[in-house]
Amino acid sequence: MLTRKQLDLLQFIQQRMRESGVPPSFDEMKDALDLKSKSGIHRLITALEERGFLRRLPNRARAIEVIRMPESLGGGNAARPAASGEVRRFTPSVVEGGRAKAPPAKPPTTQATDENGRSMIIPVMGRIAAGTPISAIQSQSHSITMSPDFLAGGEHYALEVRGDSMVDAGILDGDLVVIRKQDTANTGDIIVALIDDEEATLKRLRRRGSSIALEPANPAYETRVLGPDRVRIQGRLVSLVRRY
């Protein structure tokens, strides 16, 4: 699931590529999405790249490639090429009604034991791909059973990893990360961070003065440095489940 702005941007880039064969500039993307600064576009592109929808090609100006579209759009939804002399404007068609953000979802507040009372039942709350919107973490899809030896006390939930931004930390695509619900963490911890009350990401926490750095474990991705008012900690990684 993408945020409204992420899907708007992805559709705008695809439409421009089909019409002219040239990706839009950051200024054009900013104006199309009615954003105040290009930093917001950079954040959206980074999230789309981490989730496998876009690819930025090195050493080429304005080199952005659309790899795929969301399944809800049939993997395509290509725009009609513009007729000669026709001026077309991008019109997002993702969310009807108001522009208010939905309140961030909360992980469950209860955690059960299995019938023998020795294992914990952990709810799996969706997917995270170092850029997954918080709206993807809103309802339990299924649950897993774990020994308390692999937990850290307190409440826990699990997320399915999509993407490769944390591979050097041993977190691979398809893994389940088990998260202890908490709103504080130490520098060096791998956390679920909520950015701007809109986007959740799995990254290593670093503190740089009064700023917060969200550090990937893959040199192909950039560290994002944000003000403390833009980041809320949703939990800390305590365990990992991998199926073979």
mmCIF file of C-alpha atoms in Angstrom, residues 13-215:
data_model
loop_
_atom_site.group_PDB
_atom_site.id
_atom_site.type_symbol
_atom_site.label_atom_id
_atom_site.label_comp_id
_atom_site.label_asym_id
_atom_site.label_seq_id
_atom_site.Cartn_x
_atom_site.Cartn_y
_atom_site.Cartn_z
ATOM 1 C CA ILE A 13 6.291 10.223 -13.397
ATOM 2 C CA GLN A 14 4.807 7.372 -15.433
ATOM 3 C CA GLN A 15 2.480 9.743 -17.276
ATOM 4 C CA ARG A 16 5.297 12.164 -18.124
ATOM 5 C CA MET A 17 7.534 9.335 -19.323
ATOM 6 C CA ARG A 18 4.802 8.052 -21.636
ATOM 7 C CA GLU A 19 4.109 11.498 -23.023
ATOM 8 C CA SER A 20 7.639 12.763 -23.594
ATOM 9 C CA GLY A 21 10.051 9.931 -22.774
ATOM 10 C CA VAL A 22 11.836 12.237 -20.308
ATOM 11 C CA PRO A 23 11.375 12.096 -16.519
ATOM 12 C CA PRO A 24 10.044 15.283 -14.903
ATOM 13 C CA SER A 25 12.375 17.539 -12.969
ATOM 14 C CA PHE A 26 12.161 17.874 -9.193
ATOM 15 C CA ASP A 27 10.583 21.325 -9.659
ATOM 16 C CA GLU A 28 7.922 19.874 -11.975
ATOM 17 C CA MET A 29 7.195 17.077 -9.504
ATOM 18 C CA LYS A 30 6.989 19.573 -6.640
ATOM 19 C CA ASP A 31 4.517 21.754 -8.537
ATOM 20 C CA ALA A 32 2.419 18.787 -9.688
ATOM 21 C CA LEU A 33 1.991 17.527 -6.121
ATOM 22 C CA ASP A 34 1.605 21.025 -4.647
ATOM 23 C CA LEU A 35 4.542 20.612 -2.272
ATOM 24 C CA LYS A 36 6.484 23.530 -0.842
ATOM 25 C CA SER A 37 9.997 22.105 -1.190
ATOM 26 C CA LYS A 38 11.962 19.594 -3.225
ATOM 27 C CA SER A 39 12.977 17.779 -0.031
ATOM 28 C CA GLY A 40 9.473 16.308 0.102
ATOM 29 C CA ILE A 41 9.913 14.967 -3.439
ATOM 30 C CA HIS A 42 13.275 13.464 -2.495
ATOM 31 C CA ARG A 43 11.642 11.686 0.449
ATOM 32 C CA LEU A 44 8.849 10.306 -1.736
ATOM 33 C CA ILE A 45 11.268 9.100 -4.418
ATOM 34 C CA THR A 46 13.439 7.407 -1.797
ATOM 35 C CA ALA A 47 10.410 5.578 -0.379
ATOM 36 C CA LEU A 48 9.258 4.479 -3.852
ATOM 37 C CA GLU A 49 12.773 3.308 -4.723
ATOM 38 C CA GLU A 50 13.111 1.314 -1.515
ATOM 39 C CA ARG A 51 9.779 -0.388 -2.194
ATOM 40 C CA GLY A 52 10.807 -1.371 -5.712
ATOM 41 C CA PHE A 53 8.563 0.954 -7.751
ATOM 42 C CA LEU A 54 11.292 3.302 -9.022
ATOM 43 C CA ARG A 55 14.959 3.037 -9.897
ATOM 44 C CA ARG A 56 17.380 5.969 -10.028
ATOM 45 C CA LEU A 57 20.124 5.422 -12.596
ATOM 46 C CA PRO A 58 23.604 6.617 -11.508
ATOM 47 C CA ASN A 59 25.625 9.279 -13.326
ATOM 48 C CA ARG A 60 22.694 10.497 -15.391
ATOM 49 C CA ALA A 61 20.718 13.678 -14.864
ATOM 50 C CA ARG A 62 16.996 13.237 -14.168
ATOM 51 C CA ALA A 63 17.373 9.471 -14.698
ATOM 52 C CA ILE A 64 14.355 7.847 -13.055
ATOM 53 C CA GLU A 65 12.842 4.596 -14.268
ATOM 54 C CA VAL A 66 9.403 3.292 -13.308
ATOM 55 C CA ILE A 67 9.895 -0.420 -12.609
ATOM 56 C CA ARG A 68 6.337 -1.373 -11.744
ATOM 57 C CA MET A 69 2.972 -0.002 -10.699
ATOM 58 C CA PRO A 70 0.871 -1.131 -7.722
ATOM 59 C CA GLU A 71 -1.163 -4.301 -8.153
ATOM 60 C CA SER A 72 -4.330 -2.299 -7.464
ATOM 61 C CA LEU A 73 -3.685 -0.514 -10.768
ATOM 62 C CA GLY A 74 -3.131 -3.739 -12.637
ATOM 63 C CA GLY A 75 0.596 -3.169 -12.799
ATOM 64 C CA GLY A 76 0.101 -0.520 -15.445
ATOM 65 C CA ASN A 77 -2.547 2.196 -15.758
ATOM 66 C CA ALA A 78 -0.572 3.941 -18.480
ATOM 67 C CA ALA A 79 -1.724 7.385 -19.433
ATOM 68 C CA ARG A 80 -3.034 8.123 -22.959
ATOM 69 C CA PRO A 81 -0.349 9.847 -25.061
ATOM 70 C CA ALA A 82 -1.078 13.527 -25.566
ATOM 71 C CA ALA A 83 -2.293 14.620 -28.982
ATOM 72 C CA SER A 84 -0.181 17.087 -30.906
ATOM 73 C CA GLY A 85 -0.455 20.519 -29.324
ATOM 74 C CA GLU A 86 -2.567 19.238 -26.436
ATOM 75 C CA VAL A 87 -1.567 20.456 -23.007
ATOM 76 C CA ARG A 88 -2.371 17.996 -20.259
ATOM 77 C CA ARG A 89 -2.129 18.498 -16.539
ATOM 78 C CA PHE A 90 -1.585 15.766 -14.009
ATOM 79 C CA THR A 91 -4.705 15.113 -11.934
ATOM 80 C CA PRO A 92 -4.307 12.734 -8.968
ATOM 81 C CA SER A 93 -7.218 10.341 -8.561
ATOM 82 C CA VAL A 94 -6.245 8.370 -5.492
ATOM 83 C CA VAL A 95 -8.302 9.702 -2.597
ATOM 84 C CA GLU A 96 -11.721 11.291 -2.809
ATOM 85 C CA GLY A 97 -12.907 13.861 -0.319
ATOM 86 C CA GLY A 98 -10.754 15.792 2.155
ATOM 87 C CA ARG A 99 -6.996 15.968 2.372
ATOM 88 C CA ALA A 100 -6.692 15.202 6.073
ATOM 89 C CA LYS A 101 -4.372 12.396 7.049
ATOM 90 C CA ALA A 102 -5.764 9.342 8.694
ATOM 91 C CA PRO A 103 -4.587 8.956 12.289
ATOM 92 C CA PRO A 104 -1.620 6.606 12.615
ATOM 93 C CA ALA A 105 -2.599 3.065 13.390
ATOM 94 C CA LYS A 106 -1.589 1.464 16.635
ATOM 95 C CA PRO A 107 -0.260 -2.040 17.210
ATOM 96 C CA PRO A 108 -2.482 -4.271 19.349
ATOM 97 C CA THR A 109 -2.558 -3.703 23.090
ATOM 98 C CA THR A 110 -2.892 -7.330 24.121
ATOM 99 C CA GLN A 111 -0.572 -10.269 23.736
ATOM 100 C CA ALA A 112 -1.682 -13.821 24.422
ATOM 101 C CA THR A 113 0.003 -17.063 25.372
ATOM 102 C CA ASP A 114 -0.637 -20.368 23.670
ATOM 103 C CA GLU A 115 -2.566 -23.210 25.302
ATOM 104 C CA ASN A 116 0.462 -24.538 27.194
ATOM 105 C CA GLY A 117 1.209 -21.086 28.605
ATOM 106 C CA ARG A 118 4.872 -21.223 27.606
ATOM 107 C CA SER A 119 4.875 -19.527 24.189
ATOM 108 C CA MET A 120 3.709 -16.085 23.161
ATOM 109 C CA ILE A 121 1.335 -15.423 20.270
ATOM 110 C CA ILE A 122 2.610 -12.416 18.319
ATOM 111 C CA PRO A 123 0.290 -10.638 15.842
ATOM 112 C CA VAL A 124 1.679 -9.957 12.362
ATOM 113 C CA MET A 125 0.500 -6.462 11.498
ATOM 114 C CA GLY A 126 1.445 -6.044 7.831
ATOM 115 C CA ARG A 127 4.540 -5.263 5.789
ATOM 116 C CA ILE A 128 7.385 -2.813 6.143
ATOM 117 C CA ALA A 129 10.001 -2.101 3.510
ATOM 118 C CA ALA A 130 12.008 0.794 4.940
ATOM 119 C CA GLY A 131 9.409 3.079 3.487
ATOM 120 C CA THR A 132 6.096 1.390 3.928
ATOM 121 C CA PRO A 133 3.330 3.813 4.909
ATOM 122 C CA ILE A 134 1.954 3.470 8.392
ATOM 123 C CA SER A 135 -1.447 2.660 6.884
ATOM 124 C CA ALA A 136 0.003 -0.757 6.011
ATOM 125 C CA ILE A 137 0.380 -1.440 9.744
ATOM 126 C CA GLN A 138 -3.224 -1.266 10.780
ATOM 127 C CA SER A 139 -4.768 -4.716 11.074
ATOM 128 C CA GLN A 140 -3.618 -8.166 12.063
ATOM 129 C CA SER A 141 -3.145 -10.508 9.093
ATOM 130 C CA HIS A 142 -2.109 -13.593 11.059
ATOM 131 C CA SER A 143 -0.002 -14.496 14.069
ATOM 132 C CA ILE A 144 3.143 -16.405 14.957
ATOM 133 C CA THR A 145 4.072 -18.290 18.121
ATOM 134 C CA MET A 146 7.421 -17.586 19.768
ATOM 135 C CA SER A 147 9.273 -18.612 22.878
ATOM 136 C CA PRO A 148 9.586 -15.850 25.497
ATOM 137 C CA ASP A 149 13.352 -16.439 25.287
ATOM 138 C CA PHE A 150 13.361 -14.520 21.972
ATOM 139 C CA LEU A 151 11.329 -11.587 23.299
ATOM 140 C CA ALA A 152 12.201 -8.652 25.517
ATOM 141 C CA GLY A 153 9.236 -8.304 27.849
ATOM 142 C CA GLY A 154 6.355 -5.938 27.187
ATOM 143 C CA GLU A 155 4.102 -5.892 24.132
ATOM 144 C CA HIS A 156 5.276 -7.093 20.732
ATOM 145 C CA TYR A 157 4.099 -7.206 17.128
ATOM 146 C CA ALA A 158 5.659 -8.498 13.923
ATOM 147 C CA LEU A 159 6.072 -7.049 10.428
ATOM 148 C CA GLU A 160 6.956 -8.698 7.134
ATOM 149 C CA VAL A 161 9.996 -7.147 5.470
ATOM 150 C CA ARG A 162 9.887 -6.097 1.836
ATOM 151 C CA GLY A 163 13.041 -4.798 0.159
ATOM 152 C CA ASP A 164 16.791 -4.861 0.711
ATOM 153 C CA SER A 165 17.616 -1.653 2.572
ATOM 154 C CA MET A 166 18.669 -3.563 5.729
ATOM 155 C CA VAL A 167 20.485 -6.549 4.188
ATOM 156 C CA ASP A 168 23.844 -5.761 5.795
ATOM 157 C CA ALA A 169 22.146 -6.065 9.186
ATOM 158 C CA GLY A 170 21.036 -9.574 8.208
ATOM 159 C CA ILE A 171 17.439 -8.542 7.503
ATOM 160 C CA LEU A 172 16.323 -9.969 4.158
ATOM 161 C CA ASP A 173 13.280 -9.626 1.936
ATOM 162 C CA GLY A 174 10.535 -11.892 3.290
ATOM 163 C CA ASP A 175 11.824 -11.995 6.879
ATOM 164 C CA LEU A 176 9.515 -11.310 9.806
ATOM 165 C CA VAL A 177 10.860 -8.731 12.248
ATOM 166 C CA VAL A 178 9.541 -8.891 15.806
ATOM 167 C CA ILE A 179 9.162 -5.441 17.308
ATOM 168 C CA ARG A 180 8.870 -4.519 20.984
ATOM 169 C CA LYS A 181 6.352 -1.701 21.266
ATOM 170 C CA GLN A 182 8.073 1.351 22.790
ATOM 171 C CA ASP A 183 8.471 5.051 22.070
ATOM 172 C CA THR A 184 12.144 5.449 23.009
ATOM 173 C CA ALA A 185 15.326 3.758 21.806
ATOM 174 C CA ASN A 186 19.085 4.043 22.052
ATOM 175 C CA THR A 187 21.368 5.101 19.235
ATOM 176 C CA GLY A 188 22.339 2.015 17.261
ATOM 177 C CA ASP A 189 18.983 0.275 17.795
ATOM 178 C CA ILE A 190 17.008 -0.852 14.758
ATOM 179 C CA ILE A 191 13.599 0.732 15.079
ATOM 180 C CA VAL A 192 10.255 1.231 13.412
ATOM 181 C CA ALA A 193 10.090 5.004 12.957
ATOM 182 C CA LEU A 194 6.993 6.972 12.003
ATOM 183 C CA ILE A 195 7.885 9.963 9.811
ATOM 184 C CA ASP A 196 5.546 12.961 9.620
ATOM 185 C CA ASP A 197 2.691 10.817 11.017
ATOM 186 C CA GLU A 198 2.459 9.239 7.572
ATOM 187 C CA GLU A 199 5.244 6.816 6.724
ATOM 188 C CA ALA A 200 6.765 3.966 8.710
ATOM 189 C CA THR A 201 10.287 2.753 8.043
ATOM 190 C CA LEU A 202 12.654 0.149 9.486
ATOM 191 C CA LYS A 203 16.080 1.716 10.031
ATOM 192 C CA ARG A 204 18.951 1.975 12.496
ATOM 193 C CA LEU A 205 18.636 4.955 14.823
ATOM 194 C CA ARG A 206 21.508 7.448 15.059
ATOM 195 C CA ARG A 207 21.433 10.757 16.889
ATOM 196 C CA ARG A 208 23.212 13.722 15.364
ATOM 197 C CA GLY A 209 22.948 16.584 17.784
ATOM 198 C CA SER A 210 19.290 17.492 17.962
ATOM 199 C CA SER A 211 18.535 15.648 14.702
ATOM 200 C CA ILE A 212 17.652 12.007 14.142
ATOM 201 C CA ALA A 213 19.375 9.967 11.438
ATOM 202 C CA LEU A 214 17.587 6.907 10.046
ATOM 203 C CA GLU A 215 20.396 4.773 8.681
#
